[in-house]
Structures are given as structure tokens and as C-alpha cells.
């Protein structure tokens, strides 16, 4: 009888949450996932908009809760969106590592966005890691993300 590795106790290694009503952020999310798949293909990553075969009845919050890490793509008002709040709280409740990714090609300020979040989300966001993303150097961004993941 062998013990299952900690990694396989949850469905995903990384859940990526973002404001899917914003076209630019959707494009950023697709770019991030493409980079992750190219540079760290062994990471089991899922976007909040992905349909997972055989798991169609699960909500994005359930996917977030069943992931070791949650990565929020920083955008304007990202912490005010109900979906993102639900995903962050679900992941935190299950002990997930919360991280925020900033796009170096945009001008959104993390501290200003964090202050817009409701108190329960701000409490979760009191300690988190930040990963920078730049499309011209995506491999090192993925390496940093990998270093911060649990």
C-alpha cells in the first residue's frame, strides 16, 4: 500500500481566477496559461472559465477549493467581482496558497485594488505572494510562480 503524494490530494496545482468580463484580462489569462503550459507543463492548471471534462457540474469556487494554489490576475476592480471573491474565499478555506499576478504591461496598483475588496477578502489578502508577468520574459515568470507554489 503506497501513500498518495501530497500533490495528488487535490484536483489541481493551480487555479487561475480573473475578471472574465474584461476582454483584455481574458487575453492576459490565455497568455499566462500558454506560458505555464510551455515552461512548466507538469503543472495541473485550470482557468476559472475552463470546462473540465467529467466535472461539468462543479463551480469555479469548487475548483478553487480543490486546488493547492490560487492565482488572481490583477486587474481593475478584480477584488470587487463576486466570482473572484468566492474563489479566493473557497481556496483560502481549504488551505490554498493565494497569489496575485501583476502584468508589467498594465498600470493597475495592487494596494488600491485590495482596498476595494470586502473585509473578509481583505483579511485573506493580508498575506500573499506577488508574481510579476512580462510576456517578453515569461519563462522566468513561470519559474518564480513555481517557486512560490505549495
GROMACS .gro file of C-alpha atoms in nm, residues 28 31-32 73-75 100-110 130-138 140-141 144:
model
   29
   28UNK     CA    1  -0.387   3.801  -2.042
   31UNK     CA    2  -0.128   3.419  -2.239
   32UNK     CA    3  -0.044   3.317  -1.880
   73UNK     CA    4  -0.472   3.802  -1.224
   74UNK     CA    5  -0.464   4.163  -1.110
   75UNK     CA    6  -0.695   4.398  -1.299
  100UNK     CA    7  -0.156   3.764  -0.721
  101UNK     CA    8  -0.003   3.808  -1.065
  102UNK     CA    9   0.060   4.158  -1.196
  103UNK     CA   10   0.105   4.227  -1.563
  104UNK     CA   11   0.404   4.457  -1.600
  105UNK     CA   12   0.247   4.589  -1.919
  106UNK     CA   13  -0.054   4.734  -1.732
  107UNK     CA   14  -0.086   5.009  -1.474
  108UNK     CA   15  -0.309   4.860  -1.204
  109UNK     CA   16  -0.199   4.923  -0.844
  110UNK     CA   17  -0.236   4.626  -0.612
  130UNK     CA   18   0.304   3.854  -0.580
  131UNK     CA   19   0.430   3.729  -0.915
  132UNK     CA   20   0.516   3.967  -1.196
  133UNK     CA   21   0.441   3.871  -1.555
  134UNK     CA   22   0.607   4.009  -1.863
  135UNK     CA   23   0.539   3.838  -2.195
  136UNK     CA   24   0.896   3.901  -2.317
  137UNK     CA   25   1.039   3.705  -2.024
  138UNK     CA   26   0.760   3.459  -1.945
  140UNK     CA   27   1.141   3.333  -1.561
  141UNK     CA   28   0.794   3.450  -1.452
  144UNK     CA   29   0.909   3.238  -0.995
   0.00000   0.00000   0.00000
